[in-house]
mmCIF file of C-alpha atoms in Angstrom:
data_model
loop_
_atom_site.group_PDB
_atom_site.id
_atom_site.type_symbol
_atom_site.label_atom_id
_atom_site.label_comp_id
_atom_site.label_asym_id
_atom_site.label_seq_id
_atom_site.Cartn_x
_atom_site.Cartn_y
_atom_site.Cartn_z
ATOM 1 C CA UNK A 2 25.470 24.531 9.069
ATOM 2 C CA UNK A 3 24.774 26.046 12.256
ATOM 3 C CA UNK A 4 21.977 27.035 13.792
ATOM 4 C CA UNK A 5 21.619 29.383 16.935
ATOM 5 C CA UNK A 6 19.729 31.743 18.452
ATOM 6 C CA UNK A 7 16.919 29.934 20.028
ATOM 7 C CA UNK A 8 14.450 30.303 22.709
ATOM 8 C CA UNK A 9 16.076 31.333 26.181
ATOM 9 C CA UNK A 10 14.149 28.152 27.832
ATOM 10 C CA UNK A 11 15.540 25.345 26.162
ATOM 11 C CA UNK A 12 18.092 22.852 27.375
ATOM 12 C CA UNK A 13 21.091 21.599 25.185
ATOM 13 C CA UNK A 14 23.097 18.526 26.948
ATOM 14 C CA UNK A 15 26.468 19.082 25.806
ATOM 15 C CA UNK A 16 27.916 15.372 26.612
ATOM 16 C CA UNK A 17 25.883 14.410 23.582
ATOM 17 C CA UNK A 18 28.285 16.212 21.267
ATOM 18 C CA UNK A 19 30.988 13.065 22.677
ATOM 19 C CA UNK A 20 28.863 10.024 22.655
ATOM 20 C CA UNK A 21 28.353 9.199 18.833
ATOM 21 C CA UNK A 22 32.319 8.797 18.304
ATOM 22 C CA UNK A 23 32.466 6.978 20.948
ATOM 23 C CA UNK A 24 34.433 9.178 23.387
ATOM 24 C CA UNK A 25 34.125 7.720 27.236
ATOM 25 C CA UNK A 26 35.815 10.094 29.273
ATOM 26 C CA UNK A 27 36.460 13.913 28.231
ATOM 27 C CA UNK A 28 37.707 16.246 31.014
ATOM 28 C CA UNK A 29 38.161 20.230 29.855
ATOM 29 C CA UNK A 30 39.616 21.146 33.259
ATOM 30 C CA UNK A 31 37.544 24.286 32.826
ATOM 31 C CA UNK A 32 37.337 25.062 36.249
ATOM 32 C CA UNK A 33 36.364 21.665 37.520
ATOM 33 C CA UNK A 34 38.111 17.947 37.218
ATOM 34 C CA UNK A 35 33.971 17.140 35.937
ATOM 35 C CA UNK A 36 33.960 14.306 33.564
ATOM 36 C CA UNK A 37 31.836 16.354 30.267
ATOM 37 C CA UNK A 38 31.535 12.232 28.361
ATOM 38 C CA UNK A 39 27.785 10.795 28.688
ATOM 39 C CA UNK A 40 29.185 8.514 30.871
ATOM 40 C CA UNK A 41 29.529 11.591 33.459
ATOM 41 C CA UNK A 42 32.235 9.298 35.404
ATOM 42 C CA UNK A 43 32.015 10.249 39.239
ATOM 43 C CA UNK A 44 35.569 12.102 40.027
ATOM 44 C CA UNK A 45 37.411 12.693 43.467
ATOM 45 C CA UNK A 46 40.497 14.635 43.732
ATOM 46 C CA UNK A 47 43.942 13.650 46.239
ATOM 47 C CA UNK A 48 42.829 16.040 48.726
ATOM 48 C CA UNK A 49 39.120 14.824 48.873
ATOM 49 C CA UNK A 50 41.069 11.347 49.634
ATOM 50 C CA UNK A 51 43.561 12.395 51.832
ATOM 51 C CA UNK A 52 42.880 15.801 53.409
ATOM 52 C CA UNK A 53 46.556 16.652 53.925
ATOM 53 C CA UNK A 54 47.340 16.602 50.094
ATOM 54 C CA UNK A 55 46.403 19.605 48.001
ATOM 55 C CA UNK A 56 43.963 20.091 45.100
ATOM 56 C CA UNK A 57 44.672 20.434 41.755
ATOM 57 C CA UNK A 58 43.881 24.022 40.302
ATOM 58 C CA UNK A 59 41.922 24.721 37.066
ATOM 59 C CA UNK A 60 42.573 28.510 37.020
ATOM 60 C CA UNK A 61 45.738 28.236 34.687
ATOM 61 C CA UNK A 62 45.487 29.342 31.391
ATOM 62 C CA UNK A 63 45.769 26.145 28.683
ATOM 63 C CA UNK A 64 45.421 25.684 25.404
ATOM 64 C CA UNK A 65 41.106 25.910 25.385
ATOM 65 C CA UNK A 66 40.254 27.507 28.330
ATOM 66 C CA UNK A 67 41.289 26.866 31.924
ATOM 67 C CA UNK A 68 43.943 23.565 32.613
ATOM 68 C CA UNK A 69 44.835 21.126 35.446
ATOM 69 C CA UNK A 70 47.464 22.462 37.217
ATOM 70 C CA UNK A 71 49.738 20.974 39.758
ATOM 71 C CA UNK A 72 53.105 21.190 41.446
ATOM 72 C CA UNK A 73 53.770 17.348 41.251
ATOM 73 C CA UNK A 74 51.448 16.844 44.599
ATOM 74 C CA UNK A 75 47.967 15.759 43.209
ATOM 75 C CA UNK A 76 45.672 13.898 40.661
ATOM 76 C CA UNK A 77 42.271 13.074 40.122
ATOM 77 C CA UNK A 78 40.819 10.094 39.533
ATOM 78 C CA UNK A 79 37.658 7.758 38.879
ATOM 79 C CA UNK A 80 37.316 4.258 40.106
ATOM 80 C CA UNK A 81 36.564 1.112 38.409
ATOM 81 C CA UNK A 82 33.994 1.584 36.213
ATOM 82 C CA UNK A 83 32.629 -0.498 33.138
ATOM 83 C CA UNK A 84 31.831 2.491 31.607
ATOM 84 C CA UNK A 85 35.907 3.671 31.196
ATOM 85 C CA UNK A 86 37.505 0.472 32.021
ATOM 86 C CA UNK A 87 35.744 -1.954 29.503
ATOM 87 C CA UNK A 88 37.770 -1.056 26.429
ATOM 88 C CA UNK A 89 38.525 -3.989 24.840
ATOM 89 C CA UNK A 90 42.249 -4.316 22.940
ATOM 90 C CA UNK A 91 41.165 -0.444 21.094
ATOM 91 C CA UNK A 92 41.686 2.726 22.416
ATOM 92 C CA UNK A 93 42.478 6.285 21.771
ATOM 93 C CA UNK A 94 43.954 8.682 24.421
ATOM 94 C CA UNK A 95 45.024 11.849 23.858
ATOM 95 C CA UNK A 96 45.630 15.474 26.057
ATOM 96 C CA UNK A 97 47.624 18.879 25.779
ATOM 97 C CA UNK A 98 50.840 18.151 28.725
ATOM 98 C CA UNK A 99 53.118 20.896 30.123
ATOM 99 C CA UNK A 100 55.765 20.300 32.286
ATOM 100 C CA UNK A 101 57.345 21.938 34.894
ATOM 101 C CA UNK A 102 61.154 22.859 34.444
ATOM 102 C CA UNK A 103 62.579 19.628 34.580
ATOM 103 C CA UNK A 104 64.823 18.257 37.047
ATOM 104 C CA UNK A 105 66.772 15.551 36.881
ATOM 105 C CA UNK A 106 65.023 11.957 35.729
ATOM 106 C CA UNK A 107 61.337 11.983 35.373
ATOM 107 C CA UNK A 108 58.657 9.277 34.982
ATOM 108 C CA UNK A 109 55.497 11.523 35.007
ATOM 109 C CA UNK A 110 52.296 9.773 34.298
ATOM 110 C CA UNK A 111 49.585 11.625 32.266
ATOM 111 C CA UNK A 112 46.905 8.977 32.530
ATOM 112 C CA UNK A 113 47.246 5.443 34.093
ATOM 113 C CA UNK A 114 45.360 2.571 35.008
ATOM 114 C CA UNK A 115 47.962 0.500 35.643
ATOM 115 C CA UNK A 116 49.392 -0.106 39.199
ATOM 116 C CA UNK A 117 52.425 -1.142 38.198
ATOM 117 C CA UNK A 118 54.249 -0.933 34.646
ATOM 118 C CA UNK A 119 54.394 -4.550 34.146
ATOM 119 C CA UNK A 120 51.262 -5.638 35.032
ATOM 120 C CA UNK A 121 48.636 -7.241 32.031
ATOM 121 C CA UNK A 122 45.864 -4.523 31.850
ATOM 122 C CA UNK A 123 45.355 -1.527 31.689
ATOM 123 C CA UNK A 124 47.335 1.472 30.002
ATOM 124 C CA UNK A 125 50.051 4.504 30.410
ATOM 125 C CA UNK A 126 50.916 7.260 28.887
ATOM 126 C CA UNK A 127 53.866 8.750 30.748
ATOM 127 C CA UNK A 128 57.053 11.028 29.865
ATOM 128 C CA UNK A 129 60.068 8.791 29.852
ATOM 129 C CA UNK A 130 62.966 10.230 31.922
ATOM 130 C CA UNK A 131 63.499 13.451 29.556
ATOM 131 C CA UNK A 132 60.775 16.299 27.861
ATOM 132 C CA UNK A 133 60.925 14.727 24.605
ATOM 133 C CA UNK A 134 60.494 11.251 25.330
ATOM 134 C CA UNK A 135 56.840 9.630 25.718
ATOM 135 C CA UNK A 136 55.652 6.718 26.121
ATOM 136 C CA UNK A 137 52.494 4.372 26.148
ATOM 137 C CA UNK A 138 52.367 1.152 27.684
ATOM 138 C CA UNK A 139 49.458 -1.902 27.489
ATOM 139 C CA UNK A 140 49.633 -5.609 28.332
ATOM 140 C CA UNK A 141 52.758 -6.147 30.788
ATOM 141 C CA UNK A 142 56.239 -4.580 29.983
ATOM 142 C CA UNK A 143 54.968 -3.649 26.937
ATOM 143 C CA UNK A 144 56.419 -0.216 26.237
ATOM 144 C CA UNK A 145 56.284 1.998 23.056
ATOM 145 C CA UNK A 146 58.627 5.062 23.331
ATOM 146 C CA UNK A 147 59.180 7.695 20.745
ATOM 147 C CA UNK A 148 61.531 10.502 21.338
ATOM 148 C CA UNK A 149 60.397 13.592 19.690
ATOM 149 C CA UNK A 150 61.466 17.305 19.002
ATOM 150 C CA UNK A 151 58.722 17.959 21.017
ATOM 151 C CA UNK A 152 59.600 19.336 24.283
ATOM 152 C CA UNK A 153 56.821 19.563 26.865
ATOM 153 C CA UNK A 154 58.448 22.169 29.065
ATOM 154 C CA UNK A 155 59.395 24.462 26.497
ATOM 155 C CA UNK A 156 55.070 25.024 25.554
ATOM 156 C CA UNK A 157 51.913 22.764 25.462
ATOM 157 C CA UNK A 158 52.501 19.320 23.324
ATOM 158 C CA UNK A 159 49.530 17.765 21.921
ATOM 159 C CA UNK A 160 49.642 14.133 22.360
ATOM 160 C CA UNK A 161 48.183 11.316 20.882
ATOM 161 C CA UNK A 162 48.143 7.556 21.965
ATOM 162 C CA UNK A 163 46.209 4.909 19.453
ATOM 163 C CA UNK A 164 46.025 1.442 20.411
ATOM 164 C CA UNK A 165 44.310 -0.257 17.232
ATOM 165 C CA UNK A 166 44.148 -4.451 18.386
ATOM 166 C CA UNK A 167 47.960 -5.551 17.355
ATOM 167 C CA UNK A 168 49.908 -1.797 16.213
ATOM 168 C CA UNK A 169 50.112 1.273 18.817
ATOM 169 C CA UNK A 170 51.244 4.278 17.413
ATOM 170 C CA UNK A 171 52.027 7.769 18.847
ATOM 171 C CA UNK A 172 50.941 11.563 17.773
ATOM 172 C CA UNK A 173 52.602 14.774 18.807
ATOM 173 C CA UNK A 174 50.808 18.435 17.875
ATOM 174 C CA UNK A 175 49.159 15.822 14.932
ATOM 175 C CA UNK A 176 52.158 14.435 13.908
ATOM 176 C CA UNK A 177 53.078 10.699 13.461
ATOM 177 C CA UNK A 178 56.120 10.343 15.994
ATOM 178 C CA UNK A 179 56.179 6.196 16.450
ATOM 179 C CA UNK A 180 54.674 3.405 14.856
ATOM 180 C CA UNK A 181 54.962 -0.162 16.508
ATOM 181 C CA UNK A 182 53.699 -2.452 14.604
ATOM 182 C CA UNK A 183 51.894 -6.073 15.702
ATOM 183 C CA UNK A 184 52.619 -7.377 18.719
ATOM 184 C CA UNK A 185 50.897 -4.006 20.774
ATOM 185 C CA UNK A 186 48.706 -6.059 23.490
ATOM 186 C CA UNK A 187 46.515 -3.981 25.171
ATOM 187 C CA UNK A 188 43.810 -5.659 27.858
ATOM 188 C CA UNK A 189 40.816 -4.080 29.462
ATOM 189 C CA UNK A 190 41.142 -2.468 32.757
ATOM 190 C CA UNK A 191 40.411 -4.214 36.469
ATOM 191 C CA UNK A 192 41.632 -0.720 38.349
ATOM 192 C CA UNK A 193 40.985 2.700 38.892
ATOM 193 C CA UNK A 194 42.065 5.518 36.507
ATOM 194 C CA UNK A 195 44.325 8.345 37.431
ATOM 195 C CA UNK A 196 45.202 11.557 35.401
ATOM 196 C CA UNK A 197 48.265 13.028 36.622
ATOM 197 C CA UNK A 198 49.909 10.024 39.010
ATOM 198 C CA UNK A 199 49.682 5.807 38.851
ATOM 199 C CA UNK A 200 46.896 4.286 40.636
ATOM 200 C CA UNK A 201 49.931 3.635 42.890
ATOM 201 C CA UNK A 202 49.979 7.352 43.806
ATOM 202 C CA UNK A 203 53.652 8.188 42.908
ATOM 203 C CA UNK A 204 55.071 9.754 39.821
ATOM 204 C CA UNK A 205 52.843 12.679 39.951
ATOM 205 C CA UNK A 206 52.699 14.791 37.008
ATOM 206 C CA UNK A 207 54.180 18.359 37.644
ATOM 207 C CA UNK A 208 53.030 20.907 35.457
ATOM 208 C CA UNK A 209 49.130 21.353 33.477
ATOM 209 C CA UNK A 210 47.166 18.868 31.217
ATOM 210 C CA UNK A 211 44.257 20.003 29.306
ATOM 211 C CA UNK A 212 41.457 17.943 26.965
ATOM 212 C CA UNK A 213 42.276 14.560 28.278
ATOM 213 C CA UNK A 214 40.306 12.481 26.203
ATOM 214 C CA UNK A 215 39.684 8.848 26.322
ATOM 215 C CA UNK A 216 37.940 6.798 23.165
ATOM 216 C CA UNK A 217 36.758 3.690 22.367
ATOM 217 C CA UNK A 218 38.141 3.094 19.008
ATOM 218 C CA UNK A 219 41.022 3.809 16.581
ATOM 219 C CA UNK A 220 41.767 7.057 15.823
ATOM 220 C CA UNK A 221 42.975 7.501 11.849
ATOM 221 C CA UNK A 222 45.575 9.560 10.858
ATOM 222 C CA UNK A 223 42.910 11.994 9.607
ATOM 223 C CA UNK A 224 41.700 12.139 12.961
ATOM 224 C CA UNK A 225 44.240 12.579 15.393
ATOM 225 C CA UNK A 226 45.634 15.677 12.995
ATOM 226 C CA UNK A 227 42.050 17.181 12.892
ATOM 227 C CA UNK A 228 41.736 17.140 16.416
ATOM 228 C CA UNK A 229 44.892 19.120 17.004
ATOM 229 C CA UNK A 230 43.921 21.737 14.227
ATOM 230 C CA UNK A 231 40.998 21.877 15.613
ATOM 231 C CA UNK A 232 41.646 23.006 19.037
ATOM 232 C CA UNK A 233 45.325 24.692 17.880
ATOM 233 C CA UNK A 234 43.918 26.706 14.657
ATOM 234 C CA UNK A 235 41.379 29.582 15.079
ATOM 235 C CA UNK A 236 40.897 29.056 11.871
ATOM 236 C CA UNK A 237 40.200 25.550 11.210
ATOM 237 C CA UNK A 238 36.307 26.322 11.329
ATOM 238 C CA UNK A 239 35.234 29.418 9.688
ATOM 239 C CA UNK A 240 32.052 30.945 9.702
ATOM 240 C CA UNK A 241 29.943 32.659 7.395
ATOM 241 C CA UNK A 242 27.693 35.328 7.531
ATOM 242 C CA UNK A 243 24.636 34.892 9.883
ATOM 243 C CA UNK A 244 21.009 34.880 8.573
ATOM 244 C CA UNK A 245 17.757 35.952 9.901
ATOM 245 C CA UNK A 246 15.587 32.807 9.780
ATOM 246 C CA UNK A 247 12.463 32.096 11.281
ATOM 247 C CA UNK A 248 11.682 29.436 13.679
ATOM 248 C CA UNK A 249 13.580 26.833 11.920
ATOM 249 C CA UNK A 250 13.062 23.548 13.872
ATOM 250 C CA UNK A 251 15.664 21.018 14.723
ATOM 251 C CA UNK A 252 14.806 18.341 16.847
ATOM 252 C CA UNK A 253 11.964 20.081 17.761
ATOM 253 C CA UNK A 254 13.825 23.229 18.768
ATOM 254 C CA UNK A 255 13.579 26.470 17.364
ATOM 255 C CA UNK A 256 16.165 28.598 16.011
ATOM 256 C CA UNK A 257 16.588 32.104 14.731
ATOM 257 C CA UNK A 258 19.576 32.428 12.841
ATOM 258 C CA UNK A 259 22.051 30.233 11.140
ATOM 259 C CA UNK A 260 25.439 30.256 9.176
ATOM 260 C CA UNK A 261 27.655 28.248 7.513
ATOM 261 C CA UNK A 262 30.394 26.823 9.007
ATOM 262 C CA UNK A 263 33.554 25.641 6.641
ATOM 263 C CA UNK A 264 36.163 23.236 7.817
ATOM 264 C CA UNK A 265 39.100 25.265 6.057
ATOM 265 C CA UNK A 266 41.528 23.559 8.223
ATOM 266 C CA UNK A 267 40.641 20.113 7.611
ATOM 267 C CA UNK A 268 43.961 18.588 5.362
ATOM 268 C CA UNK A 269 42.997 15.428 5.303
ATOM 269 C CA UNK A 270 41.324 13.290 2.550
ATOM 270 C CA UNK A 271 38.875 10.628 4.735
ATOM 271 C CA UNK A 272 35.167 12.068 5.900
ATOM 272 C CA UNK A 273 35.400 11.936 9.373
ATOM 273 C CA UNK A 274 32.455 11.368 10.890
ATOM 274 C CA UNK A 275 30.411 12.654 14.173
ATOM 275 C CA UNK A 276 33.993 14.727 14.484
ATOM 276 C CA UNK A 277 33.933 17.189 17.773
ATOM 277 C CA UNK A 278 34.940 20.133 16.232
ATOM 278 C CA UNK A 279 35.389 23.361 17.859
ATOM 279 C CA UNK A 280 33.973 26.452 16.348
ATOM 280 C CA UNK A 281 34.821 30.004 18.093
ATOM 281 C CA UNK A 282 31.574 32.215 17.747
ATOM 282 C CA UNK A 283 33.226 35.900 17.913
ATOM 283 C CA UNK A 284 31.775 38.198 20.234
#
């Protein structure tokens, strides 16, 4: 049910929509590289470091809204932080990637924390030297790569990273593309995080990312296909008619109208709780 329509004074906090599922770093890219998590992780940008690099752009149309855009030159980044970095051996990444036309072999990272591929903490999740190859990475050399039908410079791809304690597996546009079994090591973070390059500033990403989420905790199946319906189907949520109400309270807030909202979209068979769905309110 939702409820809307309330008194022009009141405040909403929308990081509190990420916090119950445990997301720790959500960037939209709409207009800004801001972190929109409760953890509100402090971001710079290359050119803030170095003033002779450019800025990323957020003006490029994506998937929802405005994306990270960049011509293989930039990143963004947030430092060490116990907030991001003390994940444990579970983890969830995910993100919307476009590439650039590609040229030649290309190692583009899409989020790293890793300063060099074979060191024993942190993560990766990377294209691996063609569009339709991905692949994450966690304790050491410890690669997972899935080649896919899904090509990255041919339109958006939606993927999905899942590190669950022993298994990884990997998502494209909701779809289950590798499954490693045990063996998958993955250890907490002691460096910075960088979305678009390594923490070793080289193999920038070329192209736009959007949604680049980071969670602390497994994604199901269910999950990881709701979340791209949800953002990739306008009519995953569908609202019904709106009624008049009359100062209906929640959490001490009024409200004057409210609707139902049903998850049409939804295929799967789990409940999924505190889900961030996206609802599109026509004008």
């Amino acid at each position: 049910t939702l409820y809307y329509g309330g008194e022009s004074s009141q405040t909403v906090d929308p990081r509190l929509v990420w916090g119950p599922s445990d997301y720790k770093g959500v960037w939209h890219f709409s207009g800004s590289y801001a972190d929109s998590s409760p953890n509100a992780l402090v971001m710079q940008d290359r050119h803030q470091l170095a003033a002779s690099a450019p800025s990323p752009s957020y003006t490029a149309a994506g998937p929802v809204g405005t994306a990270y855009s960049s011509p293989g030159q930039s990143y963004v980044q947030t430092s060490n932080d116990v907030c991001w970095a003390d994940h444990g051996n579970k983890l969830s990444l995910s993100g919307w990637v476009k590439a650039a036309p590609w040229e030649g072999n290309n190692y583009a990272r899409i989020m790293s924390s890793k300063n060099d591929y074979t060191v024993g903490y942190g993560f990766e999740l990377t294209v691996q030297g063609t569009p339709v190859k991905y692949n994450m990475i966690g304790h050491g050399n410890n690669q997972h790569t899935a080649t896919t039908s899904y090509n990255c410079t041919n339109d958006f791809v939606y993927l999905t990273a899942v590190f669950d304690g022993s298994a990884a597996r990997m998502y494209a546009n909701g779809t289950l593309v590798g499954d490693w079994g045990s063996g998958s090591v993955l250890n907490s973070s002691t460096n910075l995080l960088r979305i678009g390059a390594s923490p070793k500033a080289n193999n920038f990403w070329n192209g736009q990312l959007d949604e680049i989420r980071l969670r602390w905790g497994v994604s199901s199946a269910d999950w990881v296909a709701a979340d791209y319906a949800t953002q990739h189907s306008a009519d995953f949520a569908v609202l019904g008619a709106a009624e008049r109400i009359d100062g209906v309270r929640m959490d001490d807030k009024p409200f004057r109208r409210v609707c139902t909202v049903t998850f049409s979209g939804y295929a799967g068979t789990s409940t999924l709780r505190h889900f961030p769905a996206l609802v599109r309110i026509p004008a």
